[in-house]
Short mmCIF file of C-alpha atoms and ligand atoms in Angstrom, two decimals:
data_model
loop_
_atom_site.label_atom_id
_atom_site.label_comp_id
_atom_site.label_asym_id
_atom_site.label_seq_id
_atom_site.Cartn_x
_atom_site.Cartn_y
_atom_site.Cartn_z
CA MET A 1 141.90 270.32 19.88
CA LEU A 2 140.20 270.96 16.57
CA LEU A 3 142.12 269.16 13.83
CA LEU A 4 141.89 271.17 10.62
CA THR A 5 144.99 270.06 8.73
CA PRO A 6 144.48 269.01 5.09
CA GLY A 7 145.26 265.45 6.04
CA PRO A 8 144.93 263.75 8.33
CA THR A 9 141.43 265.07 8.86
CA ALA A 10 139.32 264.57 11.98
CA VAL A 11 137.55 261.20 12.25
CA PRO A 12 133.82 261.69 12.99
CA GLU A 13 132.44 260.00 16.07
CA LYS A 14 130.09 257.76 14.11
CA ILE A 15 133.04 256.41 12.15
CA ARG A 16 135.14 255.88 15.27
CA VAL A 17 132.26 253.94 16.78
CA ALA A 18 131.89 251.83 13.63
CA MET A 19 135.57 250.92 13.93
CA SER A 20 135.38 250.03 17.62
CA GLU A 21 133.73 246.63 17.07
CA PRO A 22 135.82 243.50 17.67
CA THR A 23 138.10 242.57 14.74
CA ILE A 24 136.55 240.20 12.24
CA HIS A 25 138.55 237.78 10.12
CA HIS A 26 139.23 238.99 6.59
CA ARG A 27 138.45 235.63 4.94
CA THR A 28 134.82 235.44 5.98
CA PRO A 29 131.53 235.99 4.16
CA GLU A 30 130.86 238.86 6.63
CA PHE A 31 133.94 240.78 5.59
CA SER A 32 133.49 239.93 1.88
CA GLU A 33 130.06 241.55 2.03
CA ILE A 34 131.52 244.71 3.60
CA LEU A 35 134.25 244.83 0.97
CA ARG A 36 131.70 244.37 -1.82
CA GLN A 37 129.51 247.18 -0.51
CA THR A 38 132.46 249.49 0.00
CA ARG A 39 133.80 248.97 -3.52
CA GLU A 40 130.37 249.49 -5.05
CA LYS A 41 129.98 252.83 -3.27
CA LEU A 42 133.51 253.85 -4.19
CA LYS A 43 132.87 253.13 -7.87
CA LYS A 44 130.04 255.68 -7.74
CA ILE A 45 132.29 258.32 -6.22
CA PHE A 46 135.26 257.62 -8.51
CA GLY A 47 133.08 257.30 -11.64
CA LEU A 48 135.33 254.48 -12.86
CA ASP A 49 134.90 250.78 -13.65
CA GLU A 50 136.95 249.48 -10.76
CA VAL A 51 138.30 250.70 -7.44
CA LEU A 52 140.96 248.68 -5.63
CA LEU A 53 141.72 249.06 -1.93
CA LEU A 54 145.36 248.81 -0.88
CA SER A 55 146.84 248.56 2.60
CA SER A 56 149.17 251.55 2.55
CA SER A 57 149.19 255.30 2.90
CA GLY A 58 148.65 257.25 -0.31
CA THR A 59 152.27 256.97 -1.36
CA GLY A 60 151.89 253.19 -1.63
CA ALA A 61 149.14 253.69 -4.22
CA MET A 62 151.36 256.22 -6.05
CA GLU A 63 154.13 253.62 -6.15
CA ALA A 64 151.73 250.90 -7.33
CA CYS A 65 150.64 253.15 -10.20
CA VAL A 66 154.20 253.93 -11.23
CA THR A 67 155.26 250.26 -11.24
CA ASN A 68 152.10 248.92 -12.88
CA PHE A 69 151.63 251.58 -15.55
CA CYS A 70 155.05 253.01 -16.40
CA HIS A 71 157.41 250.55 -18.04
CA LYS A 72 159.51 252.92 -20.16
CA LYS A 73 159.31 256.64 -19.62
CA ALA A 74 157.18 258.86 -17.43
CA LEU A 75 156.04 262.43 -17.69
CA SER A 76 155.55 263.87 -14.24
CA ILE A 77 154.15 267.27 -13.30
CA ASN A 78 156.06 268.70 -10.36
CA ALA A 79 154.57 271.77 -8.72
CA GLY A 80 155.16 270.67 -5.14
CA LYS A 81 156.10 267.89 -2.74
CA PHE A 82 153.66 265.34 -4.13
CA GLY A 83 154.49 265.94 -7.78
CA GLU A 84 158.13 265.64 -6.87
CA ARG A 85 157.34 262.32 -5.18
CA PHE A 86 156.04 260.74 -8.41
CA GLY A 87 159.35 261.64 -10.07
CA LYS A 88 161.35 260.11 -7.25
CA ILE A 89 159.36 256.87 -7.41
CA VAL A 90 159.85 256.65 -11.19
CA GLN A 91 163.59 257.05 -10.71
CA ALA A 92 163.69 254.58 -7.83
CA PHE A 93 162.31 251.91 -10.17
CA GLY A 94 164.67 252.82 -13.00
CA SER A 95 162.28 254.20 -15.61
CA GLU A 96 163.17 257.33 -17.54
CA LEU A 97 161.71 260.57 -16.27
CA VAL A 98 160.69 263.77 -17.97
CA GLU A 99 159.59 266.34 -15.45
CA LEU A 100 157.70 269.58 -15.96
CA LYS A 101 158.50 271.80 -13.00
CA TYR A 102 156.48 274.76 -11.81
CA GLU A 103 156.59 277.09 -8.85
CA TRP A 104 154.29 275.71 -6.13
CA ASN A 105 151.62 278.36 -6.77
CA THR A 106 151.52 277.87 -10.54
CA PRO A 107 149.32 275.36 -12.38
CA ALA A 108 150.77 273.18 -15.16
CA LYS A 109 150.17 274.43 -18.69
CA VAL A 110 148.39 272.29 -21.26
CA THR A 111 150.77 273.52 -23.99
CA ASP A 112 153.82 272.40 -21.99
CA VAL A 113 152.37 268.90 -21.71
CA GLU A 114 151.43 268.96 -25.39
CA ASN A 115 154.97 269.92 -26.48
CA THR A 116 156.61 267.38 -24.19
CA LEU A 117 154.43 264.53 -25.41
CA GLN A 118 155.01 265.49 -29.04
CA GLN A 119 158.75 265.38 -28.49
CA ASN A 120 158.66 262.11 -26.51
CA SER A 121 156.46 259.54 -28.20
CA ASP A 122 157.93 256.84 -25.91
CA ILE A 123 156.29 258.26 -22.77
CA ASP A 124 153.87 255.57 -21.59
CA ALA A 125 152.42 257.23 -18.48
CA LEU A 126 151.56 260.73 -17.28
CA PHE A 127 151.49 261.50 -13.55
CA ILE A 128 149.79 264.55 -12.13
CA GLN A 129 148.13 265.74 -8.93
CA ILE A 130 144.58 267.06 -9.23
CA CYS A 131 145.22 269.17 -6.16
CA GLU A 132 148.91 269.57 -5.31
CA SER A 133 148.58 269.78 -1.54
CA ALA A 134 151.98 271.41 -0.97
CA GLY A 135 150.58 274.76 -2.08
CA GLY A 136 146.83 274.02 -2.25
CA LEU A 137 147.06 274.28 -6.03
CA ARG A 138 144.50 272.98 -8.56
CA HIS A 139 146.00 271.74 -11.84
CA PRO A 140 143.84 271.79 -15.00
CA VAL A 141 143.95 268.00 -15.00
CA GLU A 142 140.89 267.45 -17.17
CA GLU A 143 142.28 269.53 -20.07
CA ILE A 144 145.76 268.08 -19.68
CA ALA A 145 144.39 264.53 -19.72
CA LYS A 146 142.32 265.25 -22.82
CA LYS A 147 145.28 266.72 -24.67
CA ALA A 148 147.55 263.85 -23.62
CA LYS A 149 145.12 261.27 -25.03
CA GLU A 150 144.74 263.26 -28.23
CA ILE A 151 148.52 263.15 -28.81
CA ASN A 152 149.08 259.60 -27.57
CA PRO A 153 145.94 257.47 -27.17
CA ASN A 154 148.05 254.72 -25.63
CA ILE A 155 149.32 256.79 -22.70
CA VAL A 156 148.05 255.99 -19.21
CA VAL A 157 146.89 259.12 -17.42
CA VAL A 158 147.37 258.72 -13.67
CA ALA A 159 145.79 261.40 -11.50
CA ASP A 160 146.63 261.66 -7.82
CA GLY A 161 143.28 262.69 -6.44
CA ILE A 162 144.14 262.17 -2.79
CA THR A 163 142.96 265.71 -2.00
CA ALA A 164 140.33 265.82 -4.77
CA VAL A 165 138.30 262.60 -4.61
CA GLY A 166 135.38 263.22 -2.26
CA VAL A 167 135.98 266.95 -2.55
CA GLU A 168 134.65 267.73 -6.00
CA LYS A 169 133.12 265.89 -8.94
CA ILE A 170 136.03 264.89 -11.14
CA ASP A 171 135.53 264.49 -14.87
CA VAL A 172 137.20 261.15 -15.54
CA SER A 173 136.52 261.09 -19.31
CA TYR A 174 140.27 261.09 -20.03
CA ILE A 175 141.62 259.88 -16.69
CA ASP A 176 142.60 256.20 -16.51
CA VAL A 177 143.78 255.89 -12.94
CA LEU A 178 142.58 257.90 -9.98
CA ILE A 179 144.32 257.62 -6.62
CA SER A 180 142.89 258.40 -3.21
CA GLY A 181 143.68 257.85 0.44
CA SER A 182 141.80 257.31 3.67
CA GLN A 183 143.03 260.27 5.74
CA LYS A 184 141.79 263.16 3.58
CA ALA A 185 138.18 263.67 2.39
CA PHE A 186 137.17 260.22 3.65
CA MET A 187 137.93 261.28 7.23
CA LEU A 188 139.53 258.02 8.34
CA PRO A 189 142.80 257.33 10.09
CA PRO A 190 145.76 256.90 7.67
CA GLY A 191 146.67 253.48 6.26
CA LEU A 192 144.27 252.71 3.44
CA SER A 193 144.65 253.83 -0.17
CA MET A 194 142.39 253.49 -3.20
CA VAL A 195 143.10 253.16 -6.90
CA GLY A 196 140.27 253.77 -9.39
CA LEU A 197 140.71 252.17 -12.81
CA SER A 198 139.19 252.86 -16.22
CA ARG A 199 138.53 250.03 -18.67
CA PHE A 200 141.71 251.04 -20.50
CA ALA A 201 143.75 250.85 -17.28
CA ILE A 202 142.27 247.42 -16.53
CA GLU A 203 143.34 246.18 -19.96
CA LYS A 204 146.84 247.51 -19.33
CA ILE A 205 147.32 245.71 -16.04
CA GLU A 206 145.75 242.52 -17.34
CA SER A 207 148.15 242.51 -20.29
CA LYS A 208 151.28 243.13 -18.20
CA SER A 209 151.39 242.35 -14.51
CA PHE A 210 154.19 243.74 -12.36
CA GLY A 211 155.49 243.34 -8.83
CA TYR A 212 154.30 241.34 -5.88
CA TYR A 213 152.66 243.16 -2.95
CA PHE A 214 151.51 246.03 -5.15
CA ASN A 215 150.62 243.86 -8.13
CA LEU A 216 147.38 245.42 -9.34
CA ALA A 217 146.53 242.43 -11.58
CA THR A 218 146.57 240.16 -8.52
CA GLU A 219 144.53 242.66 -6.51
CA LEU A 220 141.99 243.11 -9.28
CA LYS A 221 141.46 239.38 -9.59
CA LYS A 222 140.98 238.97 -5.84
CA GLN A 223 138.86 242.06 -5.22
CA ARG A 224 136.51 241.08 -8.03
CA GLN A 225 135.93 237.97 -5.90
CA ASN A 226 135.22 240.24 -2.90
CA THR A 227 138.43 239.48 -1.12
CA THR A 228 141.94 240.97 -1.05
CA ALA A 229 145.27 239.49 -2.09
CA TRP A 230 146.81 240.06 1.35
CA THR A 231 145.35 240.65 4.81
CA ALA A 232 142.98 243.57 4.39
CA THR A 233 142.89 246.65 6.64
CA THR A 234 139.54 245.34 7.88
CA THR A 235 138.96 248.03 10.51
CA LEU A 236 139.65 250.90 8.12
CA ILE A 237 137.44 249.36 5.44
CA ILE A 238 134.59 249.01 7.95
CA GLY A 239 135.12 252.69 8.80
CA LEU A 240 135.20 253.63 5.13
CA ASN A 241 131.97 251.76 4.46
CA ALA A 242 130.30 253.73 7.26
CA MET A 243 131.75 257.03 6.02
CA LEU A 244 130.56 256.38 2.47
CA ASP A 245 127.05 255.86 3.88
CA GLU A 246 127.33 259.26 5.57
CA ILE A 247 128.40 260.93 2.32
CA LEU A 248 125.80 259.16 0.19
CA ASP A 249 123.11 260.04 2.74
CA ILE A 250 124.01 263.71 2.39
CA GLY A 251 123.91 263.08 -1.37
CA LEU A 252 127.06 263.25 -3.45
CA ASP A 253 126.15 266.43 -5.37
CA ASN A 254 124.97 268.11 -2.20
CA PHE A 255 128.16 267.09 -0.39
CA TYR A 256 130.31 268.62 -3.17
CA GLU A 257 128.18 271.76 -3.15
CA ILE A 258 128.58 272.24 0.62
CA THR A 259 132.33 271.66 0.38
CA LYS A 260 132.62 274.18 -2.46
CA LYS A 261 130.55 276.78 -0.66
CA ARG A 262 132.50 276.42 2.57
CA GLY A 263 135.79 276.66 0.66
CA LYS A 264 134.69 279.82 -1.13
CA ALA A 265 133.35 281.40 2.06
CA THR A 266 136.65 280.67 3.83
CA LEU A 267 138.68 282.10 0.95
CA GLU A 268 136.67 285.32 0.87
CA ALA A 269 136.86 285.64 4.66
CA LEU A 270 140.64 285.22 4.65
CA LYS A 271 140.99 287.85 1.93
CA SER A 272 138.69 290.25 3.79
CA ILE A 273 141.11 290.44 6.73
CA GLY A 274 144.08 291.00 4.46
CA PHE A 275 145.51 287.53 4.01
CA GLU A 276 147.24 286.70 0.72
CA ILE A 277 146.00 283.55 -0.98
CA TYR A 278 149.06 281.61 -2.19
CA PRO A 279 148.02 279.51 -5.23
CA LYS A 280 147.06 281.20 -8.50
CA THR A 281 144.38 278.54 -8.96
CA PRO A 282 143.24 277.48 -5.48
CA ALA A 283 141.95 273.96 -4.97
CA ILE A 284 138.72 273.38 -3.04
CA ALA A 285 140.38 270.93 -0.63
CA MET A 286 142.18 273.55 1.42
CA ASN A 287 142.78 277.26 1.77
CA THR A 288 146.43 278.21 1.58
CA VAL A 289 147.77 281.55 2.77
CA TYR A 290 151.20 283.02 2.12
CA ASN A 291 152.40 284.89 5.21
CA LYS A 292 155.86 285.54 6.61
CA LYS A 293 154.55 285.00 10.14
CA ALA A 294 152.72 281.76 9.31
CA ASP A 295 154.45 279.69 11.98
CA GLU A 296 153.88 282.28 14.69
CA ILE A 297 150.21 282.43 13.71
CA ARG A 298 149.92 278.65 13.76
CA LYS A 299 151.55 278.44 17.17
CA VAL A 300 149.12 280.91 18.77
CA LEU A 301 146.22 279.23 16.97
CA LYS A 302 147.21 275.89 18.48
CA ASP A 303 148.21 277.01 21.99
CA LYS A 304 145.56 279.61 22.66
CA TYR A 305 142.66 278.71 20.38
CA LYS A 306 143.22 274.92 20.23
CA VAL A 307 143.12 274.57 16.47
CA ASN A 308 145.70 272.60 14.51
CA ILE A 309 146.27 273.74 10.91
CA ALA A 310 149.17 272.86 8.59
CA GLY A 311 152.22 274.89 7.61
CA GLY A 312 154.47 274.98 4.56
CA GLN A 313 157.28 272.63 3.55
CA ASP A 314 160.75 272.99 2.03
CA HIS A 315 161.38 276.51 0.65
CA LEU A 316 157.96 277.59 1.92
CA LYS A 317 158.54 276.37 5.47
CA GLY A 318 157.35 279.11 7.81
CA ASN A 319 155.67 281.02 5.00
CA LEU A 320 152.41 279.15 4.46
CA PHE A 321 149.45 278.01 6.45
CA ARG A 322 146.85 275.61 5.11
CA ILE A 323 143.34 275.11 6.49
CA ASN A 324 141.50 271.93 5.64
CA ASN A 325 138.23 272.04 3.74
CA MET A 326 137.79 268.30 3.08
CA GLY A 327 135.13 266.10 4.58
CA ILE A 328 132.27 266.93 6.89
CA ILE A 329 133.12 270.19 8.66
CA LYS A 330 130.54 272.20 10.55
CA PRO A 331 130.37 275.87 9.53
CA TYR A 332 130.85 276.88 13.17
CA GLU A 333 134.19 275.06 13.19
CA THR A 334 135.46 277.05 10.22
CA ILE A 335 134.04 280.31 11.60
CA TRP A 336 135.85 279.64 14.87
CA VAL A 337 139.20 279.31 13.05
CA LEU A 338 138.61 282.44 11.02
CA ASN A 339 137.60 284.38 14.12
CA ALA A 340 140.70 283.16 15.96
CA LEU A 341 142.91 284.17 13.02
CA GLU A 342 141.38 287.62 13.09
CA LEU A 343 142.02 287.88 16.85
CA ILE A 344 145.63 286.83 16.29
CA LEU A 345 146.11 289.58 13.69
CA ASP A 346 144.84 292.02 16.31
CA GLU A 347 147.22 290.64 18.97
CA MET A 348 150.12 290.98 16.52
CA GLY A 349 149.15 294.58 15.86
CA GLU A 350 148.46 293.87 12.18
CA ARG A 351 144.78 294.66 12.01
CA GLU A 352 142.19 295.79 14.53
CA PHE A 353 139.58 293.12 15.28
CA ASP A 354 136.11 293.93 13.95
CA GLY A 355 134.59 290.50 13.30
CA MET A 356 134.97 290.88 9.54
CA ALA A 357 136.12 287.30 8.82
CA GLY A 358 133.11 285.73 10.54
CA LYS A 359 130.79 288.20 8.86
CA ILE A 360 132.11 287.51 5.37
CA PHE A 361 132.12 283.75 5.92
CA SER A 362 128.51 283.82 7.12
CA GLU A 363 127.35 286.00 4.26
CA VAL A 364 128.94 283.87 1.58
CA TYR A 365 128.04 280.56 3.23
CA PHE A 366 124.48 281.30 4.34
CA LYS A 367 123.23 284.10 2.11
CA ASN A 368 124.71 283.66 -1.34
CA ASP A 369 124.00 281.02 -3.90
CA ILE A 370 127.23 280.20 -5.62
C1 PLP B 1 148.42 263.29 1.41
C2 PLP B 1 148.78 263.20 -0.01
C3 PLP B 1 149.41 262.06 -0.54
C4 PLP B 1 149.71 260.81 0.23
O1 PLP B 1 150.64 260.88 1.18
P1 PLP B 1 150.74 259.74 2.29
O2 PLP B 1 151.42 260.46 3.39
O3 PLP B 1 151.55 258.65 1.74
O4 PLP B 1 149.35 259.30 2.61
C5 PLP B 1 149.66 262.03 -1.90
N1 PLP B 1 149.31 263.05 -2.69
C6 PLP B 1 148.70 264.15 -2.23
C7 PLP B 1 148.32 265.22 -3.19
C8 PLP B 1 148.41 264.26 -0.87
O5 PLP B 1 147.79 265.34 -0.41
#
């Protein structure tokens, strides 16, 4: 089975092998060295002063950022499941919430954020997804972050980059906190999350520490000493260290360029066989198609062609399919999915098979400079 869901992503063999060694104790010089190396490499990828590793899925890091950075009132951008989640966490911890809601295919508007922040000077943190994975939507996070800081220099801008870090180069000039997780572009099993911190964010957590397990001040102190506050997810961190070597060997810019090219080639191929792209501003991390027969298509794709892609959630259940574009994916894997989708359209009597999807993918991927 080819796993091409936008999280979890397939774990490469080399990484699985790296994680198959006997468990080492987390309070040893051997593990401290691995943790040190891993954090150094992550800092390069995040472009921030610090990156903390937490033992949780991505939502744990989202919660840690809400509790450590929002003490009064939050502004949350909700254009899908993950944006909605930030709002729910804020409410669970009793802070006030202002939410800007958008349809799942529609990016947040800078002017909406501007107006909201002007009317609410007591908002201390802004939460936004870089890519809202529910609809494969890219928000204009960089412009929103810049505007937010212009209006309120004391606001903490928290960007959920779980489907953006390791996918594209993110301009962190105005981003204070950048969240990521193991099971997306880093191609690891789920269970490890990452929180990148700017100097401003570090000052914030050092001036007011909050919580216990997800206390970022405690974690920062420990991880600066090359250890973790609690038992580390040693196996996942060993896997991450190996995966970061893979990415850095390819070269970060090159890796982003390949990801972008493959995403664009997939998008054009899908359009060429008549599929409707759902988001108005598609993210690079995944290709999302709006189709009334999405679940039927996914079922045939899985049963007959042995490819697992993701569907839609909530009001879009049954109407979306999402193909992963994060991590190391061979072009022949993507071509295989596109070819299978084209065959399925033929079987359903929607469009006669002529190999168009594979042709367009190959042309864009191998022939064009984008
Ligand atoms: C996957 C994902 C998360 C994290 O979800 P977990 O299931 O807790 O790992 C958060 N935000 C976005 C945008 C995601 O794609």
